[in-house]
CSV table of C-alpha atoms (C1' of nucleotides) in Angstrom, one decimal:
chain,number,residue,atom,x,y,z
I,1,UNK,CA,17.8,-8.1,-30.0
I,2,UNK,CA,15.2,-5.5,-30.7
I,3,UNK,CA,12.4,-8.0,-30.4
I,4,UNK,CA,13.9,-9.1,-27.1
I,5,UNK,CA,14.1,-5.5,-25.8
I,6,UNK,CA,10.4,-4.9,-26.7
I,7,UNK,CA,9.6,-8.1,-24.8
I,8,UNK,CA,11.5,-6.9,-21.8
I,9,UNK,CA,9.7,-3.5,-21.9
I,10,UNK,CA,6.4,-5.4,-22.3
I,11,UNK,CA,7.2,-7.6,-19.2
I,12,UNK,CA,7.9,-4.4,-17.2
I,13,UNK,CA,4.7,-2.7,-18.3
I,14,UNK,CA,2.5,-5.7,-17.7
I,15,UNK,CA,4.1,-6.4,-14.3
I,16,UNK,CA,3.6,-2.8,-13.2
I,17,UNK,CA,-0.1,-3.1,-14.0
I,18,UNK,CA,-0.3,-6.4,-12.2
I,19,UNK,CA,1.7,-5.3,-9.2
I,20,UNK,CA,-0.6,-2.3,-8.9
I,21,UNK,CA,-3.7,-4.4,-8.9
I,22,UNK,CA,-2.7,-7.3,-6.8
I,23,UNK,CA,0.5,-6.2,-5.0
I,24,UNK,CA,4.0,-7.5,-5.7
I,25,UNK,CA,3.9,-10.6,-3.5
I,26,UNK,CA,0.6,-11.8,-4.7
I,27,UNK,CA,1.5,-11.4,-8.3
I,28,UNK,CA,3.1,-14.6,-9.7
I,29,UNK,CA,5.5,-15.2,-12.5
I,30,UNK,CA,2.8,-17.4,-14.0
I,31,UNK,CA,0.4,-14.5,-14.0
I,32,UNK,CA,2.9,-12.3,-15.7
I,33,UNK,CA,3.7,-14.9,-18.3
I,34,UNK,CA,0.0,-15.4,-19.1
I,35,UNK,CA,-0.5,-11.7,-19.6
I,36,UNK,CA,2.5,-11.5,-21.9
I,37,UNK,CA,1.4,-14.7,-23.7
I,38,UNK,CA,4.4,-16.9,-23.1
I,39,UNK,CA,5.3,-19.8,-20.8
I,40,UNK,CA,6.4,-18.9,-17.3
I,41,UNK,CA,9.9,-20.2,-17.7
I,42,UNK,CA,10.3,-18.1,-20.9
I,43,UNK,CA,10.2,-15.0,-18.8
I,44,UNK,CA,13.7,-15.8,-17.7
I,45,UNK,CA,15.1,-15.4,-21.2
I,46,UNK,CA,14.4,-11.7,-20.8
I,47,UNK,CA,14.7,-11.0,-17.1
I,48,UNK,CA,16.8,-12.4,-14.3
I,49,UNK,CA,14.2,-12.6,-11.5
I,50,UNK,CA,10.9,-11.4,-10.2
I,51,UNK,CA,12.8,-9.0,-7.9
I,52,UNK,CA,14.6,-7.5,-10.9
I,53,UNK,CA,11.2,-6.3,-12.3
I,54,UNK,CA,10.3,-4.6,-9.0
I,55,UNK,CA,13.8,-3.0,-8.9
I,56,UNK,CA,13.4,-1.6,-12.4
I,57,UNK,CA,10.0,-0.1,-11.8
I,58,UNK,CA,10.9,1.5,-8.5
I,59,UNK,CA,14.3,2.8,-9.5
I,60,UNK,CA,13.1,4.2,-12.9
I,61,UNK,CA,10.4,6.1,-11.0
I,62,UNK,CA,12.9,7.3,-8.4
I,63,UNK,CA,15.2,8.6,-11.2
I,64,UNK,CA,12.4,10.6,-12.7
I,65,UNK,CA,11.6,12.3,-9.4
I,66,UNK,CA,15.3,13.0,-8.9
I,67,UNK,CA,15.8,14.4,-12.4
I,68,UNK,CA,12.8,16.7,-11.8
I,69,UNK,CA,14.1,17.8,-8.5
I,70,UNK,CA,17.5,18.7,-10.0
I,71,UNK,CA,15.8,20.8,-12.7
I,72,UNK,CA,13.8,22.7,-10.1
I,73,UNK,CA,16.8,23.3,-7.8
I,74,UNK,CA,18.9,24.6,-10.7
I,75,UNK,CA,16.2,26.9,-12.0
I,76,UNK,CA,16.3,30.5,-10.9
I,77,UNK,CA,12.7,30.7,-9.9
I,78,UNK,CA,11.2,31.9,-6.6
I,79,UNK,CA,10.0,29.6,-3.8
I,80,UNK,CA,6.4,29.8,-4.8
I,81,UNK,CA,7.1,28.8,-8.4
I,82,UNK,CA,9.5,26.1,-7.3
I,83,UNK,CA,6.8,24.5,-5.2
I,84,UNK,CA,4.3,24.7,-8.0
I,85,UNK,CA,6.9,23.1,-10.3
I,86,UNK,CA,7.4,20.3,-7.8
I,87,UNK,CA,3.6,19.7,-7.6
I,88,UNK,CA,3.5,19.6,-11.4
I,89,UNK,CA,6.4,17.2,-11.4
I,90,UNK,CA,4.6,14.7,-9.1
I,91,UNK,CA,1.3,15.1,-11.1
I,92,UNK,CA,3.1,14.7,-14.4
I,93,UNK,CA,4.8,11.5,-13.4
I,94,UNK,CA,1.7,10.1,-11.7
I,95,UNK,CA,-0.5,10.7,-14.7
I,96,UNK,CA,2.0,9.5,-17.3
I,97,UNK,CA,2.9,6.3,-15.4
I,98,UNK,CA,0.0,5.6,-13.0
I,99,UNK,CA,0.9,1.9,-12.5
I,100,UNK,CA,4.6,2.5,-11.9
I,101,UNK,CA,3.8,5.3,-9.5
I,102,UNK,CA,1.5,3.1,-7.5
I,103,UNK,CA,4.2,0.4,-7.3
I,104,UNK,CA,6.8,3.0,-6.4
I,105,UNK,CA,4.5,4.3,-3.6
I,106,UNK,CA,3.2,1.0,-2.2
I,107,UNK,CA,5.5,-1.9,-3.1
I,108,UNK,CA,9.0,-0.5,-2.5
I,109,UNK,CA,9.2,-2.3,0.9
I,110,UNK,CA,9.5,-5.6,-1.0
I,111,UNK,CA,12.7,-4.6,-2.7
I,112,UNK,CA,15.7,-6.9,-1.8
I,113,UNK,CA,17.9,-5.5,1.0
I,114,UNK,CA,20.6,-3.9,-1.1
I,115,UNK,CA,18.2,-2.1,-3.4
I,116,UNK,CA,15.9,-1.2,-0.5
I,117,UNK,CA,18.7,0.6,1.2
I,118,UNK,CA,19.6,2.5,-1.9
I,119,UNK,CA,16.0,3.3,-2.5
I,120,UNK,CA,15.6,4.7,1.0
I,121,UNK,CA,18.7,6.9,0.7
I,122,UNK,CA,17.4,8.3,-2.6
I,123,UNK,CA,14.0,9.0,-1.1
I,124,UNK,CA,15.3,10.7,2.0
I,125,UNK,CA,17.6,12.9,-0.1
I,126,UNK,CA,14.7,13.8,-2.2
I,127,UNK,CA,12.7,14.7,0.9
I,128,UNK,CA,15.6,16.8,2.2
I,129,UNK,CA,15.8,18.8,-1.0
I,130,UNK,CA,12.1,19.4,-0.9
I,131,UNK,CA,12.1,20.4,2.7
I,132,UNK,CA,15.0,22.7,2.2
I,133,UNK,CA,13.0,24.7,-0.4
I,134,UNK,CA,10.0,24.7,2.0
I,135,UNK,CA,12.1,25.9,4.9
I,136,UNK,CA,13.4,28.9,2.9
I,137,UNK,CA,9.7,29.8,2.1
I,138,UNK,CA,8.8,29.5,5.7
I,139,UNK,CA,11.7,31.6,6.9
I,140,UNK,CA,11.0,34.3,4.3
I,141,UNK,CA,7.4,34.4,5.6
I,142,UNK,CA,6.0,33.4,2.2
I,143,UNK,CA,4.7,30.1,3.6
I,144,UNK,CA,2.5,29.7,6.7
I,145,UNK,CA,4.6,29.1,9.8
I,146,UNK,CA,4.8,25.3,10.2
I,147,UNK,CA,7.2,22.4,10.4
I,148,UNK,CA,8.7,21.9,6.9
I,149,UNK,CA,8.3,18.2,7.5
I,150,UNK,CA,4.6,18.6,7.9
I,151,UNK,CA,4.4,20.8,4.9
I,152,UNK,CA,6.3,18.2,2.8
I,153,UNK,CA,3.9,15.4,3.8
I,154,UNK,CA,0.9,17.6,3.2
I,155,UNK,CA,2.0,18.4,-0.3
I,156,UNK,CA,3.0,14.9,-1.5
I,157,UNK,CA,-0.1,13.3,0.0
I,158,UNK,CA,-2.3,15.9,-1.6
I,159,UNK,CA,-1.0,14.7,-5.0
I,160,UNK,CA,-0.7,11.1,-4.2
I,161,UNK,CA,-4.2,10.0,-5.3
I,162,UNK,CA,-5.0,11.6,-8.7
I,163,UNK,CA,-3.3,8.7,-10.7
I,164,UNK,CA,-6.1,6.3,-9.5
I,165,UNK,CA,-8.5,8.3,-11.7
I,166,UNK,CA,-6.5,8.1,-14.9
I,167,UNK,CA,-8.7,5.4,-16.4
I,168,UNK,CA,-12.0,6.8,-15.0
I,169,UNK,CA,-11.8,10.4,-16.0
I,170,UNK,CA,-11.4,12.4,-19.3
I,171,UNK,CA,-8.4,14.5,-20.1
I,172,UNK,CA,-10.4,17.6,-19.3
I,173,UNK,CA,-11.7,16.3,-16.0
I,174,UNK,CA,-8.1,15.4,-15.0
I,175,UNK,CA,-6.9,18.9,-15.9
I,176,UNK,CA,-9.7,20.3,-13.7
I,177,UNK,CA,-8.7,18.2,-10.8
I,178,UNK,CA,-5.1,19.1,-11.2
I,179,UNK,CA,-6.1,22.8,-10.9
I,180,UNK,CA,-8.1,22.1,-7.8
I,181,UNK,CA,-5.3,20.2,-6.2
I,182,UNK,CA,-2.8,23.0,-6.9
I,183,UNK,CA,-5.1,25.7,-5.7
I,184,UNK,CA,-5.8,23.8,-2.5
I,185,UNK,CA,-2.1,23.3,-1.7
I,186,UNK,CA,-1.3,27.0,-2.5
I,187,UNK,CA,-4.1,28.3,-0.5
I,188,UNK,CA,-3.3,26.1,2.5
I,189,UNK,CA,0.4,26.8,2.4
I,190,UNK,CA,1.1,30.3,1.2
I,191,UNK,CA,0.3,33.6,2.9
A,1,UNK,CA,-12.3,-18.8,27.8
A,2,UNK,CA,-10.9,-15.5,29.0
A,3,UNK,CA,-7.4,-16.7,28.4
A,4,UNK,CA,-8.5,-17.7,24.9
A,5,UNK,CA,-10.0,-14.4,24.2
A,6,UNK,CA,-6.9,-12.6,25.3
A,7,UNK,CA,-4.9,-14.9,23.0
A,8,UNK,CA,-7.3,-14.0,20.1
A,9,UNK,CA,-6.8,-10.3,20.8
A,10,UNK,CA,-3.1,-10.8,21.0
A,11,UNK,CA,-3.1,-12.6,17.6
A,12,UNK,CA,-5.0,-9.7,16.0
A,13,UNK,CA,-2.7,-7.1,17.5
A,14,UNK,CA,0.5,-8.9,16.6
A,15,UNK,CA,-0.9,-9.6,13.1
A,16,UNK,CA,-1.8,-5.9,12.5
A,17,UNK,CA,1.7,-4.9,13.3
A,18,UNK,CA,3.2,-7.6,11.1
A,19,UNK,CA,0.8,-6.9,8.2
A,20,UNK,CA,1.7,-3.2,8.5
A,21,UNK,CA,5.4,-3.9,8.3
A,22,UNK,CA,5.6,-6.7,5.7
A,23,UNK,CA,2.2,-6.6,4.0
A,24,UNK,CA,-0.6,-9.2,4.4
A,25,UNK,CA,0.6,-11.6,1.7
A,26,UNK,CA,4.2,-11.7,2.8
A,27,UNK,CA,3.3,-12.3,6.4
A,28,UNK,CA,3.1,-16.0,7.2
A,29,UNK,CA,1.2,-17.8,9.9
A,30,UNK,CA,4.6,-19.1,11.1
A,31,UNK,CA,5.7,-15.4,11.6
A,32,UNK,CA,2.6,-14.7,13.6
A,33,UNK,CA,2.9,-17.8,15.7
A,34,UNK,CA,6.5,-16.9,16.5
A,35,UNK,CA,5.6,-13.4,17.6
A,36,UNK,CA,2.8,-14.8,19.8
A,37,UNK,CA,5.1,-17.5,21.1
A,38,UNK,CA,3.2,-20.6,20.1
A,39,UNK,CA,3.5,-23.2,17.3
A,40,UNK,CA,1.9,-22.3,14.0
A,41,UNK,CA,-0.8,-24.9,14.1
A,42,UNK,CA,-1.8,-23.7,17.5
A,43,UNK,CA,-3.1,-20.4,16.0
A,44,UNK,CA,-6.0,-22.4,14.6
A,45,UNK,CA,-7.3,-23.0,18.1
A,46,UNK,CA,-8.1,-19.3,18.3
A,47,UNK,CA,-8.8,-18.3,14.7
A,48,UNK,CA,-10.2,-20.0,11.7
A,49,UNK,CA,-7.8,-18.7,9.0
A,50,UNK,CA,-5.3,-16.1,8.0
A,51,UNK,CA,-8.1,-14.4,6.1
A,52,UNK,CA,-10.2,-14.1,9.2
A,53,UNK,CA,-7.5,-12.0,10.8
A,54,UNK,CA,-7.4,-9.5,7.9
A,55,UNK,CA,-11.2,-9.4,7.9
A,56,UNK,CA,-11.3,-8.6,11.6
A,57,UNK,CA,-8.8,-5.8,11.3
A,58,UNK,CA,-10.4,-4.2,8.3
A,59,UNK,CA,-14.0,-4.5,9.4
A,60,UNK,CA,-13.3,-3.2,12.9
A,61,UNK,CA,-11.6,-0.2,11.5
A,62,UNK,CA,-14.5,0.4,9.0
A,63,UNK,CA,-16.9,0.2,11.9
A,64,UNK,CA,-15.1,2.9,13.8
A,65,UNK,CA,-15.2,5.2,10.9
A,66,UNK,CA,-18.8,4.5,10.3
A,67,UNK,CA,-19.8,5.1,13.9
A,68,UNK,CA,-17.9,8.4,13.8
A,69,UNK,CA,-19.7,9.4,10.7
A,70,UNK,CA,-23.1,8.7,12.2
A,71,UNK,CA,-22.2,10.8,15.2
A,72,UNK,CA,-21.2,13.7,13.0
A,73,UNK,CA,-24.3,13.5,10.8
A,74,UNK,CA,-26.6,13.4,13.8
A,75,UNK,CA,-25.0,16.4,15.4
A,76,UNK,CA,-26.6,19.7,14.9
A,77,UNK,CA,-23.3,21.5,14.0
A,78,UNK,CA,-22.5,23.6,11.0
A,79,UNK,CA,-20.6,22.5,8.0
A,80,UNK,CA,-17.3,23.9,9.1
A,81,UNK,CA,-17.5,22.1,12.5
A,82,UNK,CA,-18.7,18.9,10.9
A,83,UNK,CA,-15.6,18.8,8.7
A,84,UNK,CA,-13.3,19.6,11.6
A,85,UNK,CA,-15.0,16.8,13.5
A,86,UNK,CA,-14.4,14.4,10.6
A,87,UNK,CA,-10.8,15.4,10.4
A,88,UNK,CA,-10.5,14.7,14.2
A,89,UNK,CA,-12.2,11.3,13.7
A,90,UNK,CA,-9.6,10.2,11.1
A,91,UNK,CA,-6.8,11.5,13.2
A,92,UNK,CA,-8.1,9.9,16.4
A,93,UNK,CA,-8.5,6.5,14.9
A,94,UNK,CA,-5.1,6.7,13.1
A,95,UNK,CA,-3.2,7.7,16.2
A,96,UNK,CA,-5.0,5.2,18.5
A,97,UNK,CA,-4.6,2.2,16.1
A,98,UNK,CA,-1.8,3.1,13.7
A,99,UNK,CA,-1.2,-0.5,12.6
A,100,UNK,CA,-4.8,-1.3,12.0
A,101,UNK,CA,-5.3,1.9,10.1
A,102,UNK,CA,-2.3,1.1,7.8
A,103,UNK,CA,-3.8,-2.4,7.1
A,104,UNK,CA,-7.2,-0.9,6.6
A,105,UNK,CA,-5.7,1.6,4.1
A,106,UNK,CA,-3.3,-0.6,2.2
A,107,UNK,CA,-4.2,-4.3,2.6
A,108,UNK,CA,-8.0,-4.4,2.1
A,109,UNK,CA,-7.6,-5.5,-1.5
A,110,UNK,CA,-6.5,-8.9,-0.2
A,111,UNK,CA,-9.9,-9.5,1.5
A,112,UNK,CA,-11.7,-12.6,0.2
A,113,UNK,CA,-14.3,-11.8,-2.4
A,114,UNK,CA,-17.4,-11.7,-0.2
A,115,UNK,CA,-15.9,-9.4,2.4
A,116,UNK,CA,-14.1,-7.4,-0.2
A,117,UNK,CA,-17.5,-6.5,-1.7
A,118,UNK,CA,-19.0,-5.7,1.7
A,119,UNK,CA,-15.9,-3.5,2.4
A,120,UNK,CA,-16.2,-1.6,-0.8
A,121,UNK,CA,-19.9,-0.9,-0.2
A,122,UNK,CA,-19.2,0.4,3.3
A,123,UNK,CA,-16.3,2.6,2.0
A,124,UNK,CA,-18.3,4.1,-0.8
A,125,UNK,CA,-21.2,4.8,1.5
A,126,UNK,CA,-18.8,6.5,3.9
A,127,UNK,CA,-17.4,8.6,1.0
A,128,UNK,CA,-20.9,9.5,-0.1
A,129,UNK,CA,-21.8,10.8,3.3
A,130,UNK,CA,-18.6,12.8,3.5
A,131,UNK,CA,-19.1,14.3,0.1
A,132,UNK,CA,-22.7,15.1,0.9
A,133,UNK,CA,-21.5,17.3,3.7
A,134,UNK,CA,-18.9,18.9,1.5
A,135,UNK,CA,-21.4,19.6,-1.2
A,136,UNK,CA,-23.6,21.5,1.1
A,137,UNK,CA,-20.6,23.6,2.2
A,138,UNK,CA,-19.7,24.3,-1.4
A,139,UNK,CA,-23.3,25.2,-2.4
A,140,UNK,CA,-23.6,27.5,0.6
A,141,UNK,CA,-20.4,29.2,-0.5
A,142,UNK,CA,-18.5,28.4,2.8
A,143,UNK,CA,-16.1,26.1,0.9
A,144,UNK,CA,-14.0,27.0,-2.1
A,145,UNK,CA,-15.8,26.1,-5.3
A,146,UNK,CA,-14.5,22.7,-6.4
A,147,UNK,CA,-15.7,19.2,-7.0
A,148,UNK,CA,-16.7,17.5,-3.8
A,149,UNK,CA,-14.9,14.4,-4.9
A,150,UNK,CA,-11.7,16.3,-5.1
A,151,UNK,CA,-12.3,18.0,-1.7
A,152,UNK,CA,-12.9,14.6,-0.2
A,153,UNK,CA,-9.7,13.1,-1.5
A,154,UNK,CA,-7.7,16.1,-0.5
A,155,UNK,CA,-9.0,15.9,3.1
A,156,UNK,CA,-8.5,12.2,3.6
A,157,UNK,CA,-5.1,12.2,2.0
A,158,UNK,CA,-4.0,15.1,4.1
A,159,UNK,CA,-4.6,13.0,7.3
A,160,UNK,CA,-3.5,9.7,5.9
A,161,UNK,CA,0.2,9.9,6.9
A,162,UNK,CA,0.4,11.1,10.5
A,163,UNK,CA,0.0,7.6,12.0
A,164,UNK,CA,3.4,6.7,10.5
A,165,UNK,CA,4.9,9.1,13.1
A,166,UNK,CA,3.3,7.7,16.2
A,167,UNK,CA,6.5,5.8,17.3
A,168,UNK,CA,8.9,8.6,16.2
A,169,UNK,CA,7.3,11.6,17.8
A,170,UNK,CA,6.3,12.7,21.3
A,171,UNK,CA,2.7,13.4,22.3
A,172,UNK,CA,3.4,17.1,22.1
A,173,UNK,CA,4.9,16.9,18.6
A,174,UNK,CA,2.0,14.8,17.4
A,175,UNK,CA,-0.5,17.4,18.8
A,176,UNK,CA,1.5,20.1,17.0
A,177,UNK,CA,1.3,18.3,13.7
A,178,UNK,CA,-2.4,17.7,14.2
A,179,UNK,CA,-2.9,21.4,14.5
A,180,UNK,CA,-0.8,22.1,11.4
A,181,UNK,CA,-2.8,19.5,9.3
A,182,UNK,CA,-6.1,20.9,10.4
A,183,UNK,CA,-5.1,24.5,9.7
A,184,UNK,CA,-3.8,23.5,6.3
A,185,UNK,CA,-7.1,21.8,5.3
A,186,UNK,CA,-9.2,24.6,6.7
A,187,UNK,CA,-7.2,27.2,4.9
A,188,UNK,CA,-7.2,25.3,1.7
A,189,UNK,CA,-10.9,24.5,1.7
A,190,UNK,CA,-12.8,27.3,3.5
A,191,UNK,CA,-13.4,30.9,2.3
F,1,DC,C1',-1.6,-26.1,22.7
F,2,DC,C1',1.7,-29.6,20.4
F,3,DT,C1',3.7,-33.2,17.0
F,4,DA,C1',3.5,-34.8,12.6
F,5,DC,C1',2.2,-34.0,8.2
F,6,DC,C1',0.1,-32.8,3.5
F,7,DG,C1',-1.5,-30.9,-1.0
F,8,DA,C1',-0.8,-26.7,-3.5
F,9,DT,C1',1.8,-23.3,-5.3
F,10,DC,C1',5.8,-20.6,-5.6
F,11,DG,C1',10.3,-18.8,-8.1
F,12,DG,C1',13.5,-20.6,-10.7
F,13,DT,C1',16.7,-24.2,-13.5
F,14,DA,C1',18.2,-27.7,-17.1
F,15,DG,C1',18.4,-28.7,-21.5
F,16,DG,C1',17.0,-28.1,-25.9
Z,1,DC,C1',10.8,-19.6,-26.4
Z,2,DC,C1',9.2,-24.4,-24.7
Z,3,DT,C1',8.9,-29.1,-21.9
Z,4,DA,C1',9.9,-31.0,-17.8
Z,5,DC,C1',10.9,-30.5,-13.4
Z,6,DC,C1',12.5,-29.3,-8.5
Z,7,DG,C1',13.4,-27.7,-3.7
Z,8,DA,C1',11.2,-24.5,-0.6
Z,9,DT,C1',7.5,-22.7,1.6
Z,10,DC,C1',2.8,-21.8,2.2
Z,11,DG,C1',-2.0,-22.3,4.8
Z,12,DG,C1',-4.1,-25.6,7.0
Z,13,DT,C1',-5.6,-30.5,9.1
Z,14,DA,C1',-5.5,-34.9,12.1
Z,15,DG,C1',-5.2,-36.5,16.3
Z,16,DG,C1',-4.0,-36.2,20.7
DNA sequence: CCTACCGATCGGTAGG
DNA sequence: CCTACCGATCGGTAGG
């Protein structure tokens, strides 16, 4: 049972890396099996289907973003600090699970219909919450006057690339880049 | 001959849209044929292979970026204006060919080995040219002190999402968002 | 541009 | 977790 659970986790981890590198569709169960070190059919003792792996990766990531958003909303901090916390949330998740985040960002469109619909609902609710915070900042005059939809896209895309450098850079270099990203967003957004 | 050339262009256009929507690997020759309105095997009267379509889309896009970069480098403008021109270059290409740009951004990893190597060389040369301009601005003190590699990523990722809104927004709304993106980058980057 | 077709590979199952 | 296997689908070809 414990052995089996470890195997399952191993399959998810190996798959996330493979999906990141080759994409979900081009990654085969045979590839995954080889990386895990078992026969392809043996994968099905631990998981139900290839789709289940993608679902698990995407939904786990979505949950982490959602949990972080709840924490930010429930905090009694000001708009500026809330935005900084959200930037840190994205950066933390991306640097802790670079492969999962890439799959979450780029492969979610291959989710089966039911889970795809759920995923898109979660995403759009997350975006609404984020934009709500931005809108307050804009109305208050703390943030540059612009569409909150644009501000949202600018923030999330400014943090959407650092995870590709996890393997290439040292801890110190990553910390430095984090700082530069945050300063760039704050400078561009706040008055 | 002219009919055939139009067909070829039609195949490329239809494929770019399909690749954008479903991804390259999940798009089949049968899907493309159906969208064009011919039998799958008939595609091969106009193109050599599925890979050829991807190569054409990616390399055409790469060429457009490269041409734009040459124009900017050869201009006698200051650093600030060169950066603005490069932002406009990215935005122009993205808004004129939203499907191709998405394929160029997300599907290039599926290029066959030879073209993949060529593509990565072109990309890294483009990045070097871009970072060279940024470095001069940083040294001169016109740009906030930061790694030029970070500055490069921040700029290209700030403009990497507008093309997803081409179908949803009006011309006027797109122009407004362009302005907001440019102001955000300039504010975040320049002193 | 079509009809007819093929070898390769895919995700997954049966049975142990 | 393995051996053996299968139906479906893929990119592509032959020949007209």
